Amino acid sequence: MKLTQTVPTGRAGSAPPLKRSLLSGSIAFALGFGALPGWAQDDEDDEKESGIERMVVTAQKREVTIQDTPFSITAKSGEELVRMGAQTLEEVSRNIASFTVQNLGPGQSQVAMRGVSAGQIVRDQPGVKEQVGIYLDESVISLSLFTPDLELIDLNRVEALRGPQGTLFGSGSLSGTVRYITNQPVLDSYEVNYLAEGSLVDNDALGGRFNGVINIPIGHKAALRAVAYYTRFAGFINAVRPDFSTDEDVNDGDRYGGRFALRIEPTPNFVITPRVVYQEIETDGFARRDAFNILANPFTTTRPAIELGKQQQFTQFSETFEDDFLLADLNLEYTFANNMSLTSVSSFTDRDIEQVRDATALTGSITGGTIGLSEDIFTLDAPLIDKTDLQVFTQELRLASDPAARLRWVFGGFYSDIERDYGQDLIVTGFEEMSGIPTAGPLAPTDVLFFSRIPYDFEQLAFFGEATYAITDRFDLTAGVRYFDFEETRELNFDGIFADTTVAEPGKTTSDGFSPRVMASYELSQNVTLNAQASKGFRLGGINDPLNVPLCSPQDLETFGGRDSFEDEELWNYEGGFKSVFMGGRARFNVAAFWMEIDDLQATLTAGTCSSRVVFNVPNSRSRGFDFELDLQPIDNLSLGIAGTYADSELRSTVVSVDEQGNESVVEGIEKGNRLPTVPEFQFSANAEYSIPLANGMEGFLRGDFQHVGSRFTQIGDQADGFGMVPIRDGLANNIGGVMQEFFTFDPELSSYQLGNVRAGIRGEQFELSLFVHNLWDEQAKLSLDQERGRLARVGFLINQPRTFGVTFRRFFRR
């Protein structure tokens, strides 16, 4: 982990740009460090002798170093990602402060920053928007639950922008933005790189990956860069079937794809970059460990008792997940004689996602538990098929000033049109014939007990601008604003005996407003910069699906009914911090404190027996805390890194419902003082790498990575009184085999966990060979709670990959 590469940037006429201020309390704190030798004192010799390299980022739509960016940001270089062995965005997040990823499986990640989260977005909530924006270079790729897990290959860096980024990046960047920045085609050299890796998971499952990169100049004015990859996901979950047989490693799968970019420079000041990205993921099953299943548990008296093990689940058939992702974009950039630049970014995304889940426990809790049908009916296979068909077109056009001017600015416009078709089919073949209950309806075919088709159209137009003025050589002031106008329309189609029949019912919601940001940056010394900002983030509202009325208890119908839509979520962020370089350029320490006030948090709730999800707006919430990152190179062959976050995030309002007798009760854990879900209060990571020179220009190396993730809740409702106590005798299970006890109990709080990785090997000028162990002490971490029908049908936990051994070989050539 070196202190990375970069380019020199400068303030108008003098010192580097964008390095300055802090909120009053933070300024006083940071000024205390000004008395420390080598920190706040100008030290030109340090800068000259050490040759400090600072990573360049483009978080403000122009090239600026991390130290000169006036807000909290981190970037991990592509080389650093390879050295830590990161293969997913979740693995990247554990090494970055204030960055949390809830990985629900390949292609199903949810991102949170600085403790701001409204809860896990569930697969059947297509109208809920993301809180953190995800970009591949200039193209937005985030999609609420289904953030694509792109292969981390041939990346220049991954940027994590903390705090609201709505001014430049829009609605999806309520609490931050993550950007994959790829290596661009190079006009003057040939490159060939490849990586091959094999791994052994849980002592018996084989996984691995292979990827390659080639860069080919075409004449003197163009170059092609192509990337191809394949990953084999090793399974580690074993599925128990109704005949007591066990299928092993049911959550294995494959990921493959490629990226092809062409860079054309017809003139020195005009660059054209068309690109195509394609990726396909196919997996069998999910990394879920079942704790209770209404069809397979140890409490039954008339059905065979089943005790599920540490990495086991109960399913009656194989589950699948498929994700086809295609992105085509075109970047045009023209630089004028005065160094102003005009940039156009056009992108089109086509994505098809299909999940097949075993909903037999859910269906059986209704057909057997509620209706009381016989065992041969409530155990019929019940595949629930979720399909998402998505097309996205976006266009951004912006004009930027000379980056070296005293007044630096960027202005532009953005348009997006998203068409998203979502639907579900719950198919229980033979149900009508065996039960005598008619199932065909206006939309649902025979034996389809739940049917939905929901076409959406999201259209947004926005205009934005941000300007930075160098008031003095040491003091910069930045102000920006974004205006947005958004419209969502959709049509509701629901049918089946489990649904409230709805045919072609239109829905519409609109929103417009402003998202401002003000930042100040003061260069206390050449090596210490103070920063402060106030900024607003927003997340667009939407329309709730209707409840599955036939399944609802009267109380749940009263509590969750009548909520057709939900409002925009808004956030004001106040932060201050400082960035410093010391020890003669061998150390870097950046810290920021933040306070965020959230209005109308869009809380995802499970509507109990209705087997529906509803979004409630919580009037007031907040998150406050700090994040820090320390990088050290005490000697030439030793690199150390530490990153940590403390985020005290909680609800500041209580939402209650009133029953027919006038009694009030708290709705699904929405009570003042309860924690915001999915995010830990404390997160910490550390890494160290030591290298030893060997013969013939080679070196040996040893690297260790450690991550601590604090306890979390999956949803706000998991904190409701009595949530961990499931009434299995009176709660339907007694009709399915009987039970020996009244309650099943579990702890809904996901306990903290620690992971350790080790990698050792040798590397030369054109190769690297290494051995690694991931999850060194074989920790089983609970990543999220997975439940069906308010816990009455099933309770389980998604878990991480067990201890993994592997070997990696890399080869790189450039001429």
PDB file of C-alpha atoms in Angstrom, residues 212-468:
ATOM      1  CA  GLY A 212      -6.901 -10.701 -18.983  1.00  0.00           C
ATOM      2  CA  VAL A 213      -6.271  -7.217 -20.364  1.00  0.00           C
ATOM      3  CA  ILE A 214      -4.861  -6.138 -23.696  1.00  0.00           C
ATOM      4  CA  ASN A 215      -4.118  -2.622 -24.962  1.00  0.00           C
ATOM      5  CA  ILE A 216      -3.397  -2.137 -28.677  1.00  0.00           C
ATOM      6  CA  PRO A 217      -2.500   1.208 -30.295  1.00  0.00           C
ATOM      7  CA  ILE A 218      -4.169   1.753 -33.671  1.00  0.00           C
ATOM      8  CA  GLY A 219      -2.011   4.146 -35.624  1.00  0.00           C
ATOM      9  CA  HIS A 220      -1.089   7.309 -33.753  1.00  0.00           C
ATOM     10  CA  LYS A 221      -4.555   8.581 -32.944  1.00  0.00           C
ATOM     11  CA  ALA A 222      -6.455   5.625 -31.495  1.00  0.00           C
ATOM     12  CA  ALA A 223      -6.140   2.661 -29.174  1.00  0.00           C
ATOM     13  CA  LEU A 224      -8.265  -0.316 -28.137  1.00  0.00           C
ATOM     14  CA  ARG A 225      -8.362  -1.657 -24.586  1.00  0.00           C
ATOM     15  CA  ALA A 226     -10.144  -4.974 -24.009  1.00  0.00           C
ATOM     16  CA  VAL A 227     -10.839  -6.822 -20.774  1.00  0.00           C
ATOM     17  CA  ALA A 228     -12.247 -10.343 -20.381  1.00  0.00           C
ATOM     18  CA  TYR A 229     -12.851 -12.340 -17.216  1.00  0.00           C
ATOM     19  CA  TYR A 230     -14.379 -15.447 -15.693  1.00  0.00           C
ATOM     20  CA  THR A 231     -15.011 -16.204 -12.012  1.00  0.00           C
ATOM     21  CA  ARG A 232     -16.158 -19.457 -10.466  1.00  0.00           C
ATOM     22  CA  PHE A 233     -17.948 -18.921  -7.136  1.00  0.00           C
ATOM     23  CA  ALA A 234     -17.416 -21.868  -4.829  1.00  0.00           C
ATOM     24  CA  GLY A 235     -20.479 -22.936  -2.879  1.00  0.00           C
ATOM     25  CA  PHE A 236     -20.486 -23.543   0.863  1.00  0.00           C
ATOM     26  CA  ILE A 237     -24.186 -23.941   1.788  1.00  0.00           C
ATOM     27  CA  ASN A 238     -25.730 -27.420   1.982  1.00  0.00           C
ATOM     28  CA  ALA A 239     -29.457 -27.865   1.323  1.00  0.00           C
ATOM     29  CA  VAL A 240     -31.493 -30.487   3.165  1.00  0.00           C
ATOM     30  CA  ARG A 241     -34.343 -31.863   1.043  1.00  0.00           C
ATOM     31  CA  PRO A 242     -37.702 -33.352   2.144  1.00  0.00           C
ATOM     32  CA  ASP A 243     -36.361 -36.911   1.710  1.00  0.00           C
ATOM     33  CA  PHE A 244     -33.543 -36.040   4.189  1.00  0.00           C
ATOM     34  CA  SER A 245     -30.892 -36.123   1.463  1.00  0.00           C
ATOM     35  CA  THR A 246     -28.409 -33.254   1.321  1.00  0.00           C
ATOM     36  CA  ASP A 247     -27.250 -31.325  -1.741  1.00  0.00           C
ATOM     37  CA  GLU A 248     -23.859 -29.784  -1.094  1.00  0.00           C
ATOM     38  CA  ASP A 249     -22.535 -26.350  -2.084  1.00  0.00           C
ATOM     39  CA  VAL A 250     -25.852 -25.215  -3.541  1.00  0.00           C
ATOM     40  CA  ASN A 251     -24.845 -21.538  -3.696  1.00  0.00           C
ATOM     41  CA  ASP A 252     -22.086 -21.939  -6.292  1.00  0.00           C
ATOM     42  CA  GLY A 253     -22.124 -20.054  -9.561  1.00  0.00           C
ATOM     43  CA  ASP A 254     -20.300 -18.272 -12.364  1.00  0.00           C
ATOM     44  CA  ARG A 255     -19.565 -14.715 -13.439  1.00  0.00           C
ATOM     45  CA  TYR A 256     -18.117 -13.785 -16.805  1.00  0.00           C
ATOM     46  CA  GLY A 257     -17.918 -10.710 -18.937  1.00  0.00           C
ATOM     47  CA  GLY A 258     -15.799  -8.182 -20.730  1.00  0.00           C
ATOM     48  CA  ARG A 259     -15.149  -4.505 -21.324  1.00  0.00           C
ATOM     49  CA  PHE A 260     -14.130  -2.975 -24.636  1.00  0.00           C
ATOM     50  CA  ALA A 261     -13.127   0.665 -24.944  1.00  0.00           C
ATOM     51  CA  LEU A 262     -11.823   2.600 -27.941  1.00  0.00           C
ATOM     52  CA  ARG A 263     -10.023   5.913 -27.516  1.00  0.00           C
ATOM     53  CA  ILE A 264      -9.854   8.159 -30.554  1.00  0.00           C
ATOM     54  CA  GLU A 265      -8.002  11.479 -30.651  1.00  0.00           C
ATOM     55  CA  PRO A 266      -8.655  13.069 -34.082  1.00  0.00           C
ATOM     56  CA  THR A 267      -7.002  16.249 -32.782  1.00  0.00           C
ATOM     57  CA  PRO A 268      -4.876  16.882 -29.674  1.00  0.00           C
ATOM     58  CA  ASN A 269      -7.791  18.630 -27.941  1.00  0.00           C
ATOM     59  CA  PHE A 270     -10.648  16.254 -28.842  1.00  0.00           C
ATOM     60  CA  VAL A 271     -11.100  12.760 -27.316  1.00  0.00           C
ATOM     61  CA  ILE A 272     -13.815  10.271 -28.277  1.00  0.00           C
ATOM     62  CA  THR A 273     -14.260   7.160 -26.091  1.00  0.00           C
ATOM     63  CA  PRO A 274     -16.994   4.668 -26.979  1.00  0.00           C
ATOM     64  CA  ARG A 275     -17.248   1.627 -24.697  1.00  0.00           C
ATOM     65  CA  VAL A 276     -19.255  -1.557 -24.206  1.00  0.00           C
ATOM     66  CA  VAL A 277     -19.437  -3.486 -20.909  1.00  0.00           C
ATOM     67  CA  TYR A 278     -21.129  -6.870 -20.562  1.00  0.00           C
ATOM     68  CA  GLN A 279     -21.418  -9.148 -17.563  1.00  0.00           C
ATOM     69  CA  GLU A 280     -23.483 -12.222 -16.766  1.00  0.00           C
ATOM     70  CA  ILE A 281     -23.934 -13.855 -13.364  1.00  0.00           C
ATOM     71  CA  GLU A 282     -25.516 -17.255 -12.831  1.00  0.00           C
ATOM     72  CA  THR A 283     -25.714 -18.719  -9.332  1.00  0.00           C
ATOM     73  CA  ASP A 284     -27.558 -21.629  -7.750  1.00  0.00           C
ATOM     74  CA  GLY A 285     -29.036 -20.818  -4.396  1.00  0.00           C
ATOM     75  CA  PHE A 286     -28.269 -18.238  -1.751  1.00  0.00           C
ATOM     76  CA  ALA A 287     -25.770 -18.064   1.125  1.00  0.00           C
ATOM     77  CA  ARG A 288     -28.515 -18.511   3.714  1.00  0.00           C
ATOM     78  CA  ARG A 289     -28.353 -20.525   6.907  1.00  0.00           C
ATOM     79  CA  ASP A 290     -31.825 -21.443   8.186  1.00  0.00           C
ATOM     80  CA  ALA A 291     -32.493 -21.102  11.913  1.00  0.00           C
ATOM     81  CA  PHE A 292     -36.207 -21.961  11.735  1.00  0.00           C
ATOM     82  CA  ASN A 293     -38.331 -23.306   8.895  1.00  0.00           C
ATOM     83  CA  ILE A 294     -41.996 -24.100   9.315  1.00  0.00           C
ATOM     84  CA  LEU A 295     -41.521 -27.243   7.185  1.00  0.00           C
ATOM     85  CA  ALA A 296     -38.248 -28.374   8.768  1.00  0.00           C
ATOM     86  CA  ASN A 297     -37.578 -27.784  12.455  1.00  0.00           C
ATOM     87  CA  PRO A 298     -36.803 -29.779  15.601  1.00  0.00           C
ATOM     88  CA  PHE A 299     -40.030 -28.827  17.387  1.00  0.00           C
ATOM     89  CA  THR A 300     -42.548 -30.831  15.339  1.00  0.00           C
ATOM     90  CA  THR A 301     -44.601 -33.665  16.835  1.00  0.00           C
ATOM     91  CA  THR A 302     -46.211 -35.218  13.747  1.00  0.00           C
ATOM     92  CA  ARG A 303     -43.647 -34.492  11.013  1.00  0.00           C
ATOM     93  CA  PRO A 304     -40.051 -35.724  10.976  1.00  0.00           C
ATOM     94  CA  ALA A 305     -37.938 -33.433  13.139  1.00  0.00           C
ATOM     95  CA  ILE A 306     -35.004 -31.804  11.379  1.00  0.00           C
ATOM     96  CA  GLU A 307     -32.094 -30.097  13.124  1.00  0.00           C
ATOM     97  CA  LEU A 308     -30.291 -27.880  10.616  1.00  0.00           C
ATOM     98  CA  GLY A 309     -26.541 -27.392  10.958  1.00  0.00           C
ATOM     99  CA  LYS A 310     -24.142 -24.448  10.809  1.00  0.00           C
ATOM    100  CA  GLN A 311     -24.150 -24.078   7.021  1.00  0.00           C
ATOM    101  CA  GLN A 312     -27.466 -25.707   6.160  1.00  0.00           C
ATOM    102  CA  GLN A 313     -30.825 -24.601   4.836  1.00  0.00           C
ATOM    103  CA  PHE A 314     -34.035 -26.425   3.989  1.00  0.00           C
ATOM    104  CA  THR A 315     -35.317 -26.173   0.424  1.00  0.00           C
ATOM    105  CA  GLN A 316     -37.402 -28.509  -1.696  1.00  0.00           C
ATOM    106  CA  PHE A 317     -35.728 -27.648  -5.016  1.00  0.00           C
ATOM    107  CA  SER A 318     -32.800 -25.674  -6.428  1.00  0.00           C
ATOM    108  CA  GLU A 319     -32.946 -21.878  -6.319  1.00  0.00           C
ATOM    109  CA  THR A 320     -31.318 -19.726  -9.018  1.00  0.00           C
ATOM    110  CA  PHE A 321     -30.238 -16.154  -9.721  1.00  0.00           C
ATOM    111  CA  GLU A 322     -29.391 -14.768 -13.180  1.00  0.00           C
ATOM    112  CA  ASP A 323     -28.231 -11.260 -14.002  1.00  0.00           C
ATOM    113  CA  ASP A 324     -27.442 -10.048 -17.544  1.00  0.00           C
ATOM    114  CA  PHE A 325     -25.888  -6.574 -17.542  1.00  0.00           C
ATOM    115  CA  LEU A 326     -25.055  -4.523 -20.652  1.00  0.00           C
ATOM    116  CA  LEU A 327     -23.729  -0.971 -20.644  1.00  0.00           C
ATOM    117  CA  ALA A 328     -22.878   1.058 -23.729  1.00  0.00           C
ATOM    118  CA  ASP A 329     -21.595   4.586 -23.246  1.00  0.00           C
ATOM    119  CA  LEU A 330     -19.931   7.342 -25.232  1.00  0.00           C
ATOM    120  CA  ASN A 331     -17.694  10.005 -23.748  1.00  0.00           C
ATOM    121  CA  LEU A 332     -16.789  13.078 -25.782  1.00  0.00           C
ATOM    122  CA  GLU A 333     -14.378  15.675 -24.422  1.00  0.00           C
ATOM    123  CA  TYR A 334     -13.214  18.842 -26.166  1.00  0.00           C
ATOM    124  CA  THR A 335     -10.629  21.191 -24.644  1.00  0.00           C
ATOM    125  CA  PHE A 336     -10.603  24.789 -25.848  1.00  0.00           C
ATOM    126  CA  ALA A 337      -7.541  26.951 -26.311  1.00  0.00           C
ATOM    127  CA  ASN A 338      -8.153  28.658 -22.952  1.00  0.00           C
ATOM    128  CA  ASN A 339      -8.213  25.218 -21.199  1.00  0.00           C
ATOM    129  CA  MET A 340     -11.976  25.247 -20.766  1.00  0.00           C
ATOM    130  CA  SER A 341     -13.480  21.832 -21.504  1.00  0.00           C
ATOM    131  CA  LEU A 342     -16.822  20.585 -22.795  1.00  0.00           C
ATOM    132  CA  THR A 343     -17.810  17.009 -21.874  1.00  0.00           C
ATOM    133  CA  SER A 344     -20.701  14.887 -23.077  1.00  0.00           C
ATOM    134  CA  VAL A 345     -21.497  11.516 -21.478  1.00  0.00           C
ATOM    135  CA  SER A 346     -24.211   9.336 -23.024  1.00  0.00           C
ATOM    136  CA  SER A 347     -25.015   5.908 -21.639  1.00  0.00           C
ATOM    137  CA  PHE A 348     -27.505   3.119 -22.198  1.00  0.00           C
ATOM    138  CA  THR A 349     -28.016   0.201 -19.807  1.00  0.00           C
ATOM    139  CA  ASP A 350     -29.975  -2.974 -20.505  1.00  0.00           C
ATOM    140  CA  ARG A 351     -30.329  -5.339 -17.579  1.00  0.00           C
ATOM    141  CA  ASP A 352     -32.353  -8.505 -17.027  1.00  0.00           C
ATOM    142  CA  ILE A 353     -32.548 -10.129 -13.595  1.00  0.00           C
ATOM    143  CA  GLU A 354     -34.377 -13.316 -12.670  1.00  0.00           C
ATOM    144  CA  GLN A 355     -34.534 -14.980  -9.270  1.00  0.00           C
ATOM    145  CA  VAL A 356     -36.211 -18.294  -8.562  1.00  0.00           C
ATOM    146  CA  ARG A 357     -36.755 -18.782  -4.844  1.00  0.00           C
ATOM    147  CA  ASP A 358     -38.228 -21.661  -2.925  1.00  0.00           C
ATOM    148  CA  ALA A 359     -41.357 -20.118  -1.366  1.00  0.00           C
ATOM    149  CA  THR A 360     -42.755 -23.439  -0.178  1.00  0.00           C
ATOM    150  CA  ALA A 361     -42.392 -22.488   3.494  1.00  0.00           C
ATOM    151  CA  LEU A 362     -44.128 -19.161   2.874  1.00  0.00           C
ATOM    152  CA  THR A 363     -46.891 -20.776   0.824  1.00  0.00           C
ATOM    153  CA  GLY A 364     -47.256 -23.654   3.295  1.00  0.00           C
ATOM    154  CA  SER A 365     -47.673 -21.215   6.188  1.00  0.00           C
ATOM    155  CA  ILE A 366     -50.801 -20.005   4.386  1.00  0.00           C
ATOM    156  CA  THR A 367     -52.204 -23.131   2.732  1.00  0.00           C
ATOM    157  CA  GLY A 368     -51.372 -25.367   5.683  1.00  0.00           C
ATOM    158  CA  GLY A 369     -51.180 -22.970   8.613  1.00  0.00           C
ATOM    159  CA  THR A 370     -53.926 -20.453   7.850  1.00  0.00           C
ATOM    160  CA  ILE A 371     -56.273 -22.434   5.600  1.00  0.00           C
ATOM    161  CA  GLY A 372     -55.545 -25.822   7.209  1.00  0.00           C
ATOM    162  CA  LEU A 373     -55.151 -27.904   4.040  1.00  0.00           C
ATOM    163  CA  SER A 374     -53.545 -31.340   4.100  1.00  0.00           C
ATOM    164  CA  GLU A 375     -49.810 -32.047   4.069  1.00  0.00           C
ATOM    165  CA  ASP A 376     -49.723 -33.261   0.467  1.00  0.00           C
ATOM    166  CA  ILE A 377     -51.040 -29.827  -0.560  1.00  0.00           C
ATOM    167  CA  PHE A 378     -49.047 -27.497   1.712  1.00  0.00           C
ATOM    168  CA  THR A 379     -45.799 -29.264   0.726  1.00  0.00           C
ATOM    169  CA  LEU A 380     -46.293 -28.772  -3.026  1.00  0.00           C
ATOM    170  CA  ASP A 381     -43.233 -27.106  -4.582  1.00  0.00           C
ATOM    171  CA  ALA A 382     -43.820 -23.342  -4.734  1.00  0.00           C
ATOM    172  CA  PRO A 383     -41.233 -21.538  -6.862  1.00  0.00           C
ATOM    173  CA  LEU A 384     -41.517 -17.744  -6.671  1.00  0.00           C
ATOM    174  CA  ILE A 385     -40.079 -16.155  -9.805  1.00  0.00           C
ATOM    175  CA  ASP A 386     -38.972 -12.503  -9.621  1.00  0.00           C
ATOM    176  CA  LYS A 387     -38.139 -10.774 -12.898  1.00  0.00           C
ATOM    177  CA  THR A 388     -36.721  -7.316 -13.520  1.00  0.00           C
ATOM    178  CA  ASP A 389     -36.282  -5.902 -17.021  1.00  0.00           C
ATOM    179  CA  LEU A 390     -34.490  -2.565 -17.024  1.00  0.00           C
ATOM    180  CA  GLN A 391     -33.506  -0.037 -19.673  1.00  0.00           C
ATOM    181  CA  VAL A 392     -31.778   3.194 -18.696  1.00  0.00           C
ATOM    182  CA  PHE A 393     -30.738   6.130 -20.866  1.00  0.00           C
ATOM    183  CA  THR A 394     -28.763   9.013 -19.389  1.00  0.00           C
ATOM    184  CA  GLN A 395     -27.211  12.100 -20.904  1.00  0.00           C
ATOM    185  CA  GLU A 396     -24.941  14.596 -19.183  1.00  0.00           C
ATOM    186  CA  LEU A 397     -23.437  17.693 -20.759  1.00  0.00           C
ATOM    187  CA  ARG A 398     -21.117  19.950 -18.794  1.00  0.00           C
ATOM    188  CA  LEU A 399     -18.735  22.847 -19.316  1.00  0.00           C
ATOM    189  CA  ALA A 400     -15.734  23.330 -17.012  1.00  0.00           C
ATOM    190  CA  SER A 401     -13.285  26.167 -16.583  1.00  0.00           C
ATOM    191  CA  ASP A 402      -9.493  26.101 -16.704  1.00  0.00           C
ATOM    192  CA  PRO A 403      -8.591  23.962 -13.633  1.00  0.00           C
ATOM    193  CA  ALA A 404      -5.695  26.294 -12.814  1.00  0.00           C
ATOM    194  CA  ALA A 405      -7.792  29.485 -12.762  1.00  0.00           C
ATOM    195  CA  ARG A 406      -8.467  31.402  -9.571  1.00  0.00           C
ATOM    196  CA  LEU A 407     -12.184  30.895 -10.205  1.00  0.00           C
ATOM    197  CA  ARG A 408     -12.802  27.261 -11.120  1.00  0.00           C
ATOM    198  CA  TRP A 409     -16.297  26.165 -12.071  1.00  0.00           C
ATOM    199  CA  VAL A 410     -18.363  23.458 -13.699  1.00  0.00           C
ATOM    200  CA  PHE A 411     -21.935  23.790 -14.997  1.00  0.00           C
ATOM    201  CA  GLY A 412     -24.104  21.258 -16.733  1.00  0.00           C
ATOM    202  CA  GLY A 413     -27.353  19.452 -17.313  1.00  0.00           C
ATOM    203  CA  PHE A 414     -28.476  15.876 -16.797  1.00  0.00           C
ATOM    204  CA  TYR A 415     -31.357  13.826 -18.177  1.00  0.00           C
ATOM    205  CA  SER A 416     -32.342  10.255 -17.419  1.00  0.00           C
ATOM    206  CA  ASP A 417     -35.152   7.978 -18.499  1.00  0.00           C
ATOM    207  CA  ILE A 418     -35.556   4.618 -16.751  1.00  0.00           C
ATOM    208  CA  GLU A 419     -38.027   1.976 -17.832  1.00  0.00           C
ATOM    209  CA  ARG A 420     -38.284  -0.849 -15.325  1.00  0.00           C
ATOM    210  CA  ASP A 421     -40.680  -3.770 -15.664  1.00  0.00           C
ATOM    211  CA  TYR A 422     -41.037  -5.895 -12.572  1.00  0.00           C
ATOM    212  CA  GLY A 423     -43.153  -8.968 -11.960  1.00  0.00           C
ATOM    213  CA  GLN A 424     -43.631 -12.029  -9.765  1.00  0.00           C
ATOM    214  CA  ASP A 425     -45.237 -15.430 -10.316  1.00  0.00           C
ATOM    215  CA  LEU A 426     -45.861 -17.895  -7.490  1.00  0.00           C
ATOM    216  CA  ILE A 427     -46.482 -21.182  -9.288  1.00  0.00           C
ATOM    217  CA  VAL A 428     -47.881 -24.121  -7.280  1.00  0.00           C
ATOM    218  CA  THR A 429     -48.540 -26.782  -9.878  1.00  0.00           C
ATOM    219  CA  GLY A 430     -51.473 -29.043  -8.993  1.00  0.00           C
ATOM    220  CA  PHE A 431     -52.852 -26.826  -6.235  1.00  0.00           C
ATOM    221  CA  GLU A 432     -56.293 -26.214  -7.778  1.00  0.00           C
ATOM    222  CA  GLU A 433     -56.854 -29.863  -8.679  1.00  0.00           C
ATOM    223  CA  MET A 434     -55.846 -31.145  -5.232  1.00  0.00           C
ATOM    224  CA  SER A 435     -57.511 -28.457  -3.122  1.00  0.00           C
ATOM    225  CA  GLY A 436     -60.597 -27.700  -5.171  1.00  0.00           C
ATOM    226  CA  ILE A 437     -59.935 -23.966  -4.718  1.00  0.00           C
ATOM    227  CA  PRO A 438     -60.255 -21.972  -7.994  1.00  0.00           C
ATOM    228  CA  THR A 439     -57.035 -20.071  -8.728  1.00  0.00           C
ATOM    229  CA  ALA A 440     -57.448 -18.529 -12.192  1.00  0.00           C
ATOM    230  CA  GLY A 441     -58.328 -14.850 -12.174  1.00  0.00           C
ATOM    231  CA  PRO A 442     -58.450 -11.853 -14.503  1.00  0.00           C
ATOM    232  CA  LEU A 443     -54.633 -11.966 -14.831  1.00  0.00           C
ATOM    233  CA  ALA A 444     -53.373 -15.033 -12.981  1.00  0.00           C
ATOM    234  CA  PRO A 445     -53.340 -18.393 -14.808  1.00  0.00           C
ATOM    235  CA  THR A 446     -54.412 -21.588 -13.058  1.00  0.00           C
ATOM    236  CA  ASP A 447     -52.149 -22.563 -10.129  1.00  0.00           C
ATOM    237  CA  VAL A 448     -50.473 -19.140 -10.010  1.00  0.00           C
ATOM    238  CA  LEU A 449     -51.349 -18.127  -6.454  1.00  0.00           C
ATOM    239  CA  PHE A 450     -49.690 -14.710  -6.685  1.00  0.00           C
ATOM    240  CA  PHE A 451     -49.225 -12.670  -9.860  1.00  0.00           C
ATOM    241  CA  SER A 452     -47.874  -9.151 -10.349  1.00  0.00           C
ATOM    242  CA  ARG A 453     -46.771  -6.985 -13.247  1.00  0.00           C
ATOM    243  CA  ILE A 454     -45.600  -3.456 -12.499  1.00  0.00           C
ATOM    244  CA  PRO A 455     -44.184  -1.366 -15.344  1.00  0.00           C
ATOM    245  CA  TYR A 456     -42.403   1.808 -14.188  1.00  0.00           C
ATOM    246  CA  ASP A 457     -41.123   4.906 -15.927  1.00  0.00           C
ATOM    247  CA  PHE A 458     -38.752   7.240 -14.061  1.00  0.00           C
ATOM    248  CA  GLU A 459     -37.868  10.491 -15.820  1.00  0.00           C
ATOM    249  CA  GLN A 460     -35.564  13.153 -14.431  1.00  0.00           C
ATOM    250  CA  LEU A 461     -34.174  16.457 -15.664  1.00  0.00           C
ATOM    251  CA  ALA A 462     -31.536  18.303 -13.662  1.00  0.00           C
ATOM    252  CA  PHE A 463     -29.239  21.318 -13.928  1.00  0.00           C
ATOM    253  CA  PHE A 464     -26.183  21.726 -11.727  1.00  0.00           C
ATOM    254  CA  GLY A 465     -23.259  24.005 -11.089  1.00  0.00           C
ATOM    255  CA  GLU A 466     -20.383  24.330  -8.662  1.00  0.00           C
ATOM    256  CA  ALA A 467     -17.685  26.988  -8.410  1.00  0.00           C
ATOM    257  CA  THR A 468     -14.533  27.352  -6.338  1.00  0.00           C
TER     258      THR A 468
END
